PDB file of C-alpha atoms in Angstrom:
ATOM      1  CA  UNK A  29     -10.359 -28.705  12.308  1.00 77.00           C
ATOM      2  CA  UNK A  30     -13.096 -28.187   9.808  1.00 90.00           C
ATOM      3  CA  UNK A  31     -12.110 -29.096   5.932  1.00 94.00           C
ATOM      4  CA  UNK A  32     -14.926 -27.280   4.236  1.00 96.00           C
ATOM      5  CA  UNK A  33     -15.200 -27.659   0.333  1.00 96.00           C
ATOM      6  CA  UNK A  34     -16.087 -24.468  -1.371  1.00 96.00           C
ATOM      7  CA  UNK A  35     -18.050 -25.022  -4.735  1.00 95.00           C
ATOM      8  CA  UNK A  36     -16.036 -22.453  -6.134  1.00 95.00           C
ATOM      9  CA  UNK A  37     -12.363 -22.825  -5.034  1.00 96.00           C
ATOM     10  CA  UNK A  38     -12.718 -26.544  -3.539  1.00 95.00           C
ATOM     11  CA  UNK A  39     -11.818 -27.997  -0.578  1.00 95.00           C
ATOM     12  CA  UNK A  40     -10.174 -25.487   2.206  1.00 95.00           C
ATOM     13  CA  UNK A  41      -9.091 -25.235   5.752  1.00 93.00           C
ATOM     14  CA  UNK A  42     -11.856 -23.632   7.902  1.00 92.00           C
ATOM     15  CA  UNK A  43      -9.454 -20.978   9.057  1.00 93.00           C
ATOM     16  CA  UNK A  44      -9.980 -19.246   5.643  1.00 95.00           C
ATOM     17  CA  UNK A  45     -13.892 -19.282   6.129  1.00 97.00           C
ATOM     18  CA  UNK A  46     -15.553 -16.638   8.702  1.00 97.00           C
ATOM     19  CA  UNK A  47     -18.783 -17.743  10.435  1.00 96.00           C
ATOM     20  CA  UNK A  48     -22.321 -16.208   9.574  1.00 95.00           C
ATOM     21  CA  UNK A  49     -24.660 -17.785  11.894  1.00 93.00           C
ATOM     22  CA  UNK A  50     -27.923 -19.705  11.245  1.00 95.00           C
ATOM     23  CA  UNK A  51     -28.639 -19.755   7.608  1.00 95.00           C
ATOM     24  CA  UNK A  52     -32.520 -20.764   8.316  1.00 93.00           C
ATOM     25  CA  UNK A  53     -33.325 -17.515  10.249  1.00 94.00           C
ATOM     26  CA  UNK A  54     -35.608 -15.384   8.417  1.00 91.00           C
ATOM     27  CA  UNK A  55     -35.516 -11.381   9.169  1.00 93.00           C
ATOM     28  CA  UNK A  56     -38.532  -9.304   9.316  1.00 96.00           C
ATOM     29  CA  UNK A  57     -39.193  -7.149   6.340  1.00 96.00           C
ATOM     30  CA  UNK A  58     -37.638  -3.748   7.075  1.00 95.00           C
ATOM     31  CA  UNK A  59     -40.827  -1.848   6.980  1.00 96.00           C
ATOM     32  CA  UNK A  60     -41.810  -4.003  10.251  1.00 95.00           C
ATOM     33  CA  UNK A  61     -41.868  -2.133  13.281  1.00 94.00           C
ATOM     34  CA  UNK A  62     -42.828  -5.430  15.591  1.00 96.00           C
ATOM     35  CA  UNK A  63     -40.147  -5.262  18.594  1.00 96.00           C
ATOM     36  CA  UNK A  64     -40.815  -9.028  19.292  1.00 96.00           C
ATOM     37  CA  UNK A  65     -40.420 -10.281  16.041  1.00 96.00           C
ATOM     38  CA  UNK A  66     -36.877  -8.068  15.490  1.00 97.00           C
ATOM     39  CA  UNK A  67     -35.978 -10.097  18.814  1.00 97.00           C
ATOM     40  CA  UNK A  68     -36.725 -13.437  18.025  1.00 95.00           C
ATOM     41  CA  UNK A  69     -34.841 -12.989  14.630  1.00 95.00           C
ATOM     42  CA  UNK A  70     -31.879 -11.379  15.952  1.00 95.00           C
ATOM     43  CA  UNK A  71     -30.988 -13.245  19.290  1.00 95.00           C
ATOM     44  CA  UNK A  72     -32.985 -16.377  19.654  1.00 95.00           C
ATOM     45  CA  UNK A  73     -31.229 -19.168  18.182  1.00 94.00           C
ATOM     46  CA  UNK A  74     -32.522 -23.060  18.468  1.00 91.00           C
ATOM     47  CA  UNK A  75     -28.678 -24.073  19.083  1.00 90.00           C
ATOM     48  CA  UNK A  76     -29.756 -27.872  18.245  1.00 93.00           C
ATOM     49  CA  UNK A  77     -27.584 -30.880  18.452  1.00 96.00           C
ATOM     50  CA  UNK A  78     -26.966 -32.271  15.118  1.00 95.00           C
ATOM     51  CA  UNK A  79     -27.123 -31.438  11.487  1.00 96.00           C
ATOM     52  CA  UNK A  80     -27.240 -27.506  11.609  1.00 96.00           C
ATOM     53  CA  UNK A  81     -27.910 -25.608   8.402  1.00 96.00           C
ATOM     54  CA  UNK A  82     -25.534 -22.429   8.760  1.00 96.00           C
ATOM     55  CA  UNK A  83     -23.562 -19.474   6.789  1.00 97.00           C
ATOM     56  CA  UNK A  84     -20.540 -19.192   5.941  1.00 98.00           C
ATOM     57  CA  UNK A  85     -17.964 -16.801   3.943  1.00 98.00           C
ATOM     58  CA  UNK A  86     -15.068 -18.002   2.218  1.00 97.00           C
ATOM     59  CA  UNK A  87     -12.993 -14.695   3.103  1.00 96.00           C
ATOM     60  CA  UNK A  88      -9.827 -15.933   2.507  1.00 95.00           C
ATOM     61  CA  UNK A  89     -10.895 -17.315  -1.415  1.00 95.00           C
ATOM     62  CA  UNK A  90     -13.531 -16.675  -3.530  1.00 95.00           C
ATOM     63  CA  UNK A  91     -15.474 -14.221  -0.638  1.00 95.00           C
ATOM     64  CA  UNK A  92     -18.486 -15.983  -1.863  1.00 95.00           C
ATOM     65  CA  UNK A  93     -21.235 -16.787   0.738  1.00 97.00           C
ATOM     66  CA  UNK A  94     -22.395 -20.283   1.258  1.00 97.00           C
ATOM     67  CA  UNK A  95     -24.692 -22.096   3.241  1.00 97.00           C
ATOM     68  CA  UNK A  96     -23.348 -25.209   4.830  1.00 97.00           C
ATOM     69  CA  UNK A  97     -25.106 -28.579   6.916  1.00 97.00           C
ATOM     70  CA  UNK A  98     -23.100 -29.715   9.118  1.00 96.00           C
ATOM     71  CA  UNK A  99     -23.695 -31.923  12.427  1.00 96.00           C
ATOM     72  CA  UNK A 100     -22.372 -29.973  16.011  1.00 95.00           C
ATOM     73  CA  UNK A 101     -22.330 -32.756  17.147  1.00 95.00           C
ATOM     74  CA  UNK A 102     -19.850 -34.852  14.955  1.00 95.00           C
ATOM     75  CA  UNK A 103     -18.831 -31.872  12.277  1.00 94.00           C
ATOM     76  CA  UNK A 104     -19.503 -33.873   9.686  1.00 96.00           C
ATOM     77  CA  UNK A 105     -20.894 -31.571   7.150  1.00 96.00           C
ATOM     78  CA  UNK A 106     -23.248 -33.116   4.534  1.00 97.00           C
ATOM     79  CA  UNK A 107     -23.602 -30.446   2.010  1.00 96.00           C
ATOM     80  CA  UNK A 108     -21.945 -26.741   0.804  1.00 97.00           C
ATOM     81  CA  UNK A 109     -24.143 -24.271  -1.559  1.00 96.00           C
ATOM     82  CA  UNK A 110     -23.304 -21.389  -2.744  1.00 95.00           C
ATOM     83  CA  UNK A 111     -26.059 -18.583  -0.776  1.00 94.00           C
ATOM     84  CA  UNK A 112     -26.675 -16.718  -4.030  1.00 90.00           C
ATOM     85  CA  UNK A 113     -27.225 -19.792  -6.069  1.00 89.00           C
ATOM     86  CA  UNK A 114     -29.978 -20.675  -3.610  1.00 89.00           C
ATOM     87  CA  UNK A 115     -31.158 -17.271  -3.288  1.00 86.00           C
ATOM     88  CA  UNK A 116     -31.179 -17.097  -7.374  1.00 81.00           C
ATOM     89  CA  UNK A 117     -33.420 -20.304  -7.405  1.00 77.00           C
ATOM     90  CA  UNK A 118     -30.646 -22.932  -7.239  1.00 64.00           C
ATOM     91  CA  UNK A 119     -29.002 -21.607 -10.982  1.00 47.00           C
TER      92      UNK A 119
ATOM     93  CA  UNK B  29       0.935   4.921 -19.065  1.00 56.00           C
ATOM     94  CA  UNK B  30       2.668   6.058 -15.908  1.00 67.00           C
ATOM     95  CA  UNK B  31       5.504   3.644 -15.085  1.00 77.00           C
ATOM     96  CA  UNK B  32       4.935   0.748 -12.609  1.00 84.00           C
ATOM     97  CA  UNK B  33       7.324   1.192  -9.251  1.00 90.00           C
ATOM     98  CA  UNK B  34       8.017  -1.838  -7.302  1.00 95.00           C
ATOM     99  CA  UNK B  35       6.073  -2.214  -4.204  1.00 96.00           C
ATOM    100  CA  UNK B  36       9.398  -4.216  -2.639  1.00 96.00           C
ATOM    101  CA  UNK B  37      11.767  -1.497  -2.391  1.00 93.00           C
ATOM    102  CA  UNK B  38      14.969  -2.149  -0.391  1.00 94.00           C
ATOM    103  CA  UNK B  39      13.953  -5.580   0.656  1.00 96.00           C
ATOM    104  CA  UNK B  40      14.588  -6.323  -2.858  1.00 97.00           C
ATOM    105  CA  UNK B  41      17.974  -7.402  -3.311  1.00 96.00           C
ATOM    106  CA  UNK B  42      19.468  -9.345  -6.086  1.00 97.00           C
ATOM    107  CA  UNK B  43      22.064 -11.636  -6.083  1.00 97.00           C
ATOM    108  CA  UNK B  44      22.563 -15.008  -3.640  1.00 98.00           C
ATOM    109  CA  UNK B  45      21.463 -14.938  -0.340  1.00 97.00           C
ATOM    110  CA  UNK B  46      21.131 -17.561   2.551  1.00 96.00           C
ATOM    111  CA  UNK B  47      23.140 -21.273   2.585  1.00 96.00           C
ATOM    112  CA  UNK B  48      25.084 -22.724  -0.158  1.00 96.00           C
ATOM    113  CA  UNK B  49      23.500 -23.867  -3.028  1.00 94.00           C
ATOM    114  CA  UNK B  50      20.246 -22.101  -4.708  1.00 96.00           C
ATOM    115  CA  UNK B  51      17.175 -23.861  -3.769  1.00 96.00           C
ATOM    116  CA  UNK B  52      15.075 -21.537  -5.157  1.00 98.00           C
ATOM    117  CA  UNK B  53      15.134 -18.738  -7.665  1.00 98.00           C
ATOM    118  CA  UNK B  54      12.943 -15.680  -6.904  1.00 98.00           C
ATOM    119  CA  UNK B  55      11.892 -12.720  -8.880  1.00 98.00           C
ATOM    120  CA  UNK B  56       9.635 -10.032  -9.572  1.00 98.00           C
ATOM    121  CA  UNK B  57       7.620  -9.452 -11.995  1.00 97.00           C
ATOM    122  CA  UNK B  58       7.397  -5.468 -13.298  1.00 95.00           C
ATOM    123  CA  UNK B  59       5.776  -6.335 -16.763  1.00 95.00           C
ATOM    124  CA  UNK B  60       2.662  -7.090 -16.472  1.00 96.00           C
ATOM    125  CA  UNK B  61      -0.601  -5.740 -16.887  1.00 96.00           C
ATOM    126  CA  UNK B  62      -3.855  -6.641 -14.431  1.00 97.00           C
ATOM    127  CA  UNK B  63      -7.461  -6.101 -14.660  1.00 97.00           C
ATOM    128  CA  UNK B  64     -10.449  -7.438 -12.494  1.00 98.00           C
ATOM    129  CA  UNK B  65     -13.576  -7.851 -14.771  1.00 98.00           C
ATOM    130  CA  UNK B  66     -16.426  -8.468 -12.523  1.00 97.00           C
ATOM    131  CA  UNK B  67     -20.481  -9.111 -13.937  1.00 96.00           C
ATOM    132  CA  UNK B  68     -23.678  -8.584 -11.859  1.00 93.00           C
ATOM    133  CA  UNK B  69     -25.225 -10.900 -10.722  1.00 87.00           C
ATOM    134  CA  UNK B  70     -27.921 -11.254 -13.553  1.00 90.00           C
ATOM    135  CA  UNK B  71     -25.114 -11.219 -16.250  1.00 94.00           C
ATOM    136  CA  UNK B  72     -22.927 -14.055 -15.743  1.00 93.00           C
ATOM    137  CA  UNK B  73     -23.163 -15.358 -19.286  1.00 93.00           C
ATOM    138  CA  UNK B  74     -23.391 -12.708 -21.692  1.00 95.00           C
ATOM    139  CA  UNK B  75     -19.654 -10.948 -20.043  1.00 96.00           C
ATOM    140  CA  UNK B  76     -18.566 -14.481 -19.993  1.00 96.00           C
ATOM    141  CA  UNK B  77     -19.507 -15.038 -24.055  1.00 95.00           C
ATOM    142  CA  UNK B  78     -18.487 -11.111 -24.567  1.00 96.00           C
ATOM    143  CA  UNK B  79     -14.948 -11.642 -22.605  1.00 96.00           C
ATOM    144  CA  UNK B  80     -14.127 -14.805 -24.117  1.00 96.00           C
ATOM    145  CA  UNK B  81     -14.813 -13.938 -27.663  1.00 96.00           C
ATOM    146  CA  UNK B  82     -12.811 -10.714 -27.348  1.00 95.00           C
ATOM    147  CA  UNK B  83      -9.813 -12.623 -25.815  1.00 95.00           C
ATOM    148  CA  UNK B  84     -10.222 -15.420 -28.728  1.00 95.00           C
ATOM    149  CA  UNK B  85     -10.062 -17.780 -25.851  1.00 96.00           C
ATOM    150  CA  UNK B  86     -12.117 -20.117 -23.186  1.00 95.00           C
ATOM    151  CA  UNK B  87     -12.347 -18.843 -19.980  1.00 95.00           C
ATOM    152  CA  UNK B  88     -11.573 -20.917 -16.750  1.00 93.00           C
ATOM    153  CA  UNK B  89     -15.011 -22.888 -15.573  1.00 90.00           C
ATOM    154  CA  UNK B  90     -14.128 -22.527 -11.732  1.00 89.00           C
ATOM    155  CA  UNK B  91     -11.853 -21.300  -9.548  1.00 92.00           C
ATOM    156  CA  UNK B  92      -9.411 -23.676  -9.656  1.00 96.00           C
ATOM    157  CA  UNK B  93      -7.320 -23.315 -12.885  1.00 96.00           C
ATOM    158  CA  UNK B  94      -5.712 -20.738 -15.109  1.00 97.00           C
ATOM    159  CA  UNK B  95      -6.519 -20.202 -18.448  1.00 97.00           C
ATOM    160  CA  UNK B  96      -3.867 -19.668 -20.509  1.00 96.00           C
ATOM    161  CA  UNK B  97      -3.661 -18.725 -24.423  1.00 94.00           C
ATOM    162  CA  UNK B  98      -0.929 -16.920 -25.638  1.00 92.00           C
ATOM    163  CA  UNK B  99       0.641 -14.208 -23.313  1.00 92.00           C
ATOM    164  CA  UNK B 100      -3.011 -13.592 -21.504  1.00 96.00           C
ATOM    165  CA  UNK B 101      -3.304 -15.421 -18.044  1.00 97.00           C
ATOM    166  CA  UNK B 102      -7.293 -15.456 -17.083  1.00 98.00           C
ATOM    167  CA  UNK B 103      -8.275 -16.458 -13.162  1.00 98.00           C
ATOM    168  CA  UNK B 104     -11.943 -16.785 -12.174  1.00 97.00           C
ATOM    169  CA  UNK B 105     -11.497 -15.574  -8.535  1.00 97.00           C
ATOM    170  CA  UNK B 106     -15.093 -15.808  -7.963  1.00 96.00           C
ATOM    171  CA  UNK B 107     -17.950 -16.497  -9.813  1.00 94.00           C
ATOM    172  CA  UNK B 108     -18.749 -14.397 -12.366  1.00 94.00           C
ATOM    173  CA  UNK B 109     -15.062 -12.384 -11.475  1.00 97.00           C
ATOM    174  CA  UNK B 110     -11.924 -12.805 -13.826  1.00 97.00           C
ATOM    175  CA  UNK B 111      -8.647 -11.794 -13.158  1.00 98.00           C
ATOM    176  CA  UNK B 112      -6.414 -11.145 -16.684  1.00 97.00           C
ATOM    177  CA  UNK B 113      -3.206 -10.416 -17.000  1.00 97.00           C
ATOM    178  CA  UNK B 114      -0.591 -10.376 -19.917  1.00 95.00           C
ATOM    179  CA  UNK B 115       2.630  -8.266 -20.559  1.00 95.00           C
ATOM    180  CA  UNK B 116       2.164  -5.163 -21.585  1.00 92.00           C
ATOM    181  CA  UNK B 117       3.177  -3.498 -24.793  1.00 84.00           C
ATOM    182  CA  UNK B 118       0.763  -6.043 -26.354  1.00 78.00           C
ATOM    183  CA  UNK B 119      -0.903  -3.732 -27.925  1.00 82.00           C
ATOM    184  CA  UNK B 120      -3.307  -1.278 -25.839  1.00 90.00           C
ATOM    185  CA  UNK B 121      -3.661  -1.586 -22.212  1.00 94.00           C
ATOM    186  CA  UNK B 122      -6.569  -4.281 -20.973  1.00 96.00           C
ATOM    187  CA  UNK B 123      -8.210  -1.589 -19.664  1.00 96.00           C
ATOM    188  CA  UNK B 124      -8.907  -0.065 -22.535  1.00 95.00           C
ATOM    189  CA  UNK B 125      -9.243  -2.975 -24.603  1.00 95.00           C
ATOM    190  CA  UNK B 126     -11.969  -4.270 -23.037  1.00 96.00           C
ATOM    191  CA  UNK B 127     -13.622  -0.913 -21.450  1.00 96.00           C
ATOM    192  CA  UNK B 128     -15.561  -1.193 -24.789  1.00 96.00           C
ATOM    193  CA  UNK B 129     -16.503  -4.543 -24.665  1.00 95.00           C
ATOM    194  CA  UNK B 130     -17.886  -4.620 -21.406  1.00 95.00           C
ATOM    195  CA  UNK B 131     -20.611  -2.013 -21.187  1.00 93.00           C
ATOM    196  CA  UNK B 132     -21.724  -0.669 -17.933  1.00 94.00           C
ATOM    197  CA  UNK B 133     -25.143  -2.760 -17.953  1.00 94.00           C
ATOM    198  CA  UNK B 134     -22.978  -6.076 -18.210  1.00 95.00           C
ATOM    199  CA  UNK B 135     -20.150  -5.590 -15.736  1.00 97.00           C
ATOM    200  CA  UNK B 136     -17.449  -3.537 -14.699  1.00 97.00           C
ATOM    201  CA  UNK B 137     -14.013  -3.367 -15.816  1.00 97.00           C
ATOM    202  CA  UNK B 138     -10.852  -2.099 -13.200  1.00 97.00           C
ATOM    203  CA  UNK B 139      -7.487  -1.463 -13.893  1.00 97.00           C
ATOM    204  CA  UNK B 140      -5.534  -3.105 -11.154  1.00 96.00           C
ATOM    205  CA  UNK B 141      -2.290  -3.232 -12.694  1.00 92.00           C
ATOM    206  CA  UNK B 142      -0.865  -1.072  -9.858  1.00 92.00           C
ATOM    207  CA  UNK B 143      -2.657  -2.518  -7.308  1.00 96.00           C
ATOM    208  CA  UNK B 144      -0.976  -6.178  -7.208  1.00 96.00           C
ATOM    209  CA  UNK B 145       3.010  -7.438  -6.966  1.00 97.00           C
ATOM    210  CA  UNK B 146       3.942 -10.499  -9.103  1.00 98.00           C
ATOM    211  CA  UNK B 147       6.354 -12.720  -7.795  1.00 98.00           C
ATOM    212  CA  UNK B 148       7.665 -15.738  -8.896  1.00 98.00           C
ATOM    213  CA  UNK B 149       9.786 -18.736  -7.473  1.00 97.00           C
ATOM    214  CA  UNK B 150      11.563 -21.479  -9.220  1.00 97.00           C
ATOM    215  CA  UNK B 151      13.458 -24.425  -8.073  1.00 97.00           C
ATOM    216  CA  UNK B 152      14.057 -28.193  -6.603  1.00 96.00           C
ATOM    217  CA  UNK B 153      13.232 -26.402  -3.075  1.00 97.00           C
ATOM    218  CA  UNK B 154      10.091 -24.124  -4.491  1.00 97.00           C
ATOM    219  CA  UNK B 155       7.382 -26.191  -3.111  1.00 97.00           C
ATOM    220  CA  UNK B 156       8.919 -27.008   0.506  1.00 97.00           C
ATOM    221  CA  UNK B 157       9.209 -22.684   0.765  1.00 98.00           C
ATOM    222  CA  UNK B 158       5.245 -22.300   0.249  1.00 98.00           C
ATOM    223  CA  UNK B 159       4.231 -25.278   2.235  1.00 97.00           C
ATOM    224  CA  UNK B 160       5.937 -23.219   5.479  1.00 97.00           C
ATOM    225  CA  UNK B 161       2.962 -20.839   4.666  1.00 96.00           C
ATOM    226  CA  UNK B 162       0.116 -21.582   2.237  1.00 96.00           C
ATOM    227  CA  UNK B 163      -2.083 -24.181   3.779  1.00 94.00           C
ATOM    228  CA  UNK B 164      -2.551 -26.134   0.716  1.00 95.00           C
ATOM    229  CA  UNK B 165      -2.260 -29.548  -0.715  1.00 95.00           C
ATOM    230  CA  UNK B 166       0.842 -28.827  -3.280  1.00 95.00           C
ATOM    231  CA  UNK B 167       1.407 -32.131  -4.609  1.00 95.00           C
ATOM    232  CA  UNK B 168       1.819 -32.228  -8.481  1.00 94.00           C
ATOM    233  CA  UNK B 169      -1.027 -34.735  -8.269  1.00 94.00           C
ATOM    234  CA  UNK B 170      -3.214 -32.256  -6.439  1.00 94.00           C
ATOM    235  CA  UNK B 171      -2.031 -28.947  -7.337  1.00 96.00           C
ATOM    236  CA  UNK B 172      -1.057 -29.836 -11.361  1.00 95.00           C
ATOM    237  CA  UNK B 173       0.168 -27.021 -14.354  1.00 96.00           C
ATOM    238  CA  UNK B 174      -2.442 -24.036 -13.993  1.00 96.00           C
ATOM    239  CA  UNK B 175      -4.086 -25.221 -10.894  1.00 97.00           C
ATOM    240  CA  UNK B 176      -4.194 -21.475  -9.058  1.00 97.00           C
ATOM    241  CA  UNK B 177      -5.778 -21.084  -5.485  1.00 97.00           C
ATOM    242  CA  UNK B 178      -6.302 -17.642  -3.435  1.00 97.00           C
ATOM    243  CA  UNK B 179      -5.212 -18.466   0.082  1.00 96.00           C
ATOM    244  CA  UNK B 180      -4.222 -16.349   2.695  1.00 96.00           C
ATOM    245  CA  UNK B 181      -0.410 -16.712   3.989  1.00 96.00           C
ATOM    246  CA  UNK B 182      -0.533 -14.871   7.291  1.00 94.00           C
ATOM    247  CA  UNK B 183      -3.494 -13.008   7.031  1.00 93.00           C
ATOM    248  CA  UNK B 184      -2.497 -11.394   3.983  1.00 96.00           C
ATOM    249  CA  UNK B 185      -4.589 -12.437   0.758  1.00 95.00           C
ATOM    250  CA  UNK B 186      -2.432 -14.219  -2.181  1.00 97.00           C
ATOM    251  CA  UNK B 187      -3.026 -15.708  -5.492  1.00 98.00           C
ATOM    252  CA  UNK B 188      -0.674 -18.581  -6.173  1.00 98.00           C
ATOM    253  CA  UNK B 189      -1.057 -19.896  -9.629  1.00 98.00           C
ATOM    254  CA  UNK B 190       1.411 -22.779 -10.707  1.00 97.00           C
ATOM    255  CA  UNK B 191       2.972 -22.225 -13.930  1.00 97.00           C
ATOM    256  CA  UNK B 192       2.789 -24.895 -16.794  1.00 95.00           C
ATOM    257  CA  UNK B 193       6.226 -26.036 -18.347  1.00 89.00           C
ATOM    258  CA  UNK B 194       8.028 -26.627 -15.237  1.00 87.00           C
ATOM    259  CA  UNK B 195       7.797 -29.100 -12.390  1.00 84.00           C
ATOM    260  CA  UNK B 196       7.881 -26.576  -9.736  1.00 94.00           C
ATOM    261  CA  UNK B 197       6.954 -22.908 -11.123  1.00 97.00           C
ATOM    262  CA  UNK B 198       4.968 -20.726  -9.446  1.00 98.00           C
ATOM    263  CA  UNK B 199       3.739 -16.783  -9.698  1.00 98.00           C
ATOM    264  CA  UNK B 200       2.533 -15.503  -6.617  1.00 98.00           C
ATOM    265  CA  UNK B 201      -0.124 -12.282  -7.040  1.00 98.00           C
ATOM    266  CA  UNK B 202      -0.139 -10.012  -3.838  1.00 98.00           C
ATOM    267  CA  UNK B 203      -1.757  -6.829  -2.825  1.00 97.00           C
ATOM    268  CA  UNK B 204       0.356  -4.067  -3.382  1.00 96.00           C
ATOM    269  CA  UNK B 205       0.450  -2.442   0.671  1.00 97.00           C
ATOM    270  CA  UNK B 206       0.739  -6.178   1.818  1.00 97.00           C
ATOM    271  CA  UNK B 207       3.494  -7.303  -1.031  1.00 97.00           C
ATOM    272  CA  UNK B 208       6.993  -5.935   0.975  1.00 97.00           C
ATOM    273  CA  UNK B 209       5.673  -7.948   3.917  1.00 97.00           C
ATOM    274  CA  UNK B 210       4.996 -10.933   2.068  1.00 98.00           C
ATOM    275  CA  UNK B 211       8.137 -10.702   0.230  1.00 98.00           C
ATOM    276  CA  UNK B 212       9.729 -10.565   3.498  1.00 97.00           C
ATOM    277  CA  UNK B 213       8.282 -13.686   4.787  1.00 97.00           C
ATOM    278  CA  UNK B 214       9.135 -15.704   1.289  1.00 98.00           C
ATOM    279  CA  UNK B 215      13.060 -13.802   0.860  1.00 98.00           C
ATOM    280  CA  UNK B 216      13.621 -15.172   4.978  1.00 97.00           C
ATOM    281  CA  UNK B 217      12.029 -18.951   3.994  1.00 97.00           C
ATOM    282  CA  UNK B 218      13.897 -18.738   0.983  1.00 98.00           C
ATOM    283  CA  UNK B 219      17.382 -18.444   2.732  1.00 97.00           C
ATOM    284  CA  UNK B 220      17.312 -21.238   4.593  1.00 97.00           C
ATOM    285  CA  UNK B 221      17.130 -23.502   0.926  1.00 97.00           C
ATOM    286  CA  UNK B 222      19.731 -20.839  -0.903  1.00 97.00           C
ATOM    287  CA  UNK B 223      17.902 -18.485  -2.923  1.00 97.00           C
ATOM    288  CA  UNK B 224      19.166 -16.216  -6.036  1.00 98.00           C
ATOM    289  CA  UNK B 225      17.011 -13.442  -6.281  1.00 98.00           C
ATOM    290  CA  UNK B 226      17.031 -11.984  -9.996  1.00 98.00           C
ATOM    291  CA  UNK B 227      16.941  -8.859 -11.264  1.00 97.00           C
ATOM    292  CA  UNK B 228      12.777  -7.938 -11.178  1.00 96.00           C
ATOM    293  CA  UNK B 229      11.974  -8.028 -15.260  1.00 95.00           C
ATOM    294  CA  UNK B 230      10.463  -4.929 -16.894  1.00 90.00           C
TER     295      UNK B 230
END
């Protein structure tokens, strides 16, 4: 069981938190009509063993998205930021 | 303002109910007004400044605890999001209180006064009730006066905000079309510690 500490609400069970896949995947521009990079950024995934950086919504809370590290391996997770405060230029 | 109808219906039944003994007093709350006030995402601060110098108060830093001045009740449910409440006949409604405040290029204000139950619960056996359903730490040490968390019980979102003054206080804020099921989940926990259930104030 996953105790993951929102920066908003603090620290929660993970059944109140709803996965959101790799956070380090970066989508083509919409405008971008390139089948093969659409496929690479929607179903190939590096699944690596260890520290993972990954999304995650705190549904049950806040609703806010974050981005958290944590290892697969161990689920240790090293760090929790807020999504939009990165996205904003880490306000 | 058209009159607020309970959300509980015939599950709502005062008087004593369950073992000997009243482990818990619950009741609901008809008498309150609720409004979210939500900024975008570039206007944080200035709603914050505008909100708090309208209420005459400090607003809540996180998520974590109430503010409380007066009869108003303030909740940051997320960032940048405030919950208020207060009784009303304060004066106007919150609604329109602070429609003028908070202008439509700084955030957006929604009367949700119908759209939540309050409940509270009081008593020696108060805390041992929630912990059958909210997964959280509870301990006075952890969960002190005017800590608040938003937690689901079953699926269905709550807002449980303990009260200051009291050991073992707490008002519970529900969605309206999930509150009669909730209510039936706390009334049936509540038995087994005896529970008085009190007329709901207006």
């Amino acid at each position: 069981m996953l105790r993951i500490t929102c920066p908003h609400c603090g620290e929660r069970d993970h059944a109140e938190f709803a996965y959101g896949g790799d956070a380090t995947i970066k989508y083509p521009s919409l405008d971008n009509a390139d089948q093969e990079a659409w496929f690479q950024a929607v179903f190939i995934r590096k699944n690596p063993r260890g520290k993972h950086s990954e999304l995650w919504q705190h549904v049950g809370g806040c609703r806010e998205w974050l981005v958290v590290e944590r290892d697969t391996l161990t689920h240790e997770i090293f760090s929790v930021t807020s999504a939009r405060v990165l996205a904003e230029g880490g306000q | 303002m058209s009159e607020i109808r309970s959300a509980l219906g015939a599950a709502y039944a005062p008087g004593h109910h369950g073992v000997a003994g009243t482990g818990v007093t619950l009741r609901e709350r008809l008498d309150l007004d609720l409004v979210q006030v939500a900024a975008f995402a570039q206007t944080r601060e200035p709603l914050t400044a505008a909100l708090s110098h309208e209420l005459g108060m400090l607003l809540p830093a996180d998520g974590r605890t109430a503010s409380l001045q007066g009869d108003v009740t303030v909740y940051q449910i997320a960032p940048g999001r405030y919950l208020i409440s207060r009784p009303w006949g304060v004066g106007a409604t919150l609604f329109d209180e602070l429609t003028p405040v908070i202008g439509p290029d700084v955030g957006a204000v929604t009367d949700l006064s119908h759209a939540r139950s309050f409940i509270e619960l009081r008593g020696e056996a108060a805390r041992e009730v929630l912990a059958r359903g909210f997964a959280l730490d509870l301990d006075p040490l952890v969960f002190g006066e005017n800590a608040f968390a938003q937690t689901p019980v079953h699926h269905i979102s709550t807002l449980l905000h303990r009260l200051p003054g009291e050991p073992s206080a707490f008002r519970i804020l529900v969605l309206r079309t999930f509150a009669r099921s909730f209510w039936e989940w706390l009334f049936e926990t509540s038995e087994a510690f005896g529970c008085e259930v009190l007329e709901a104030q207006r």
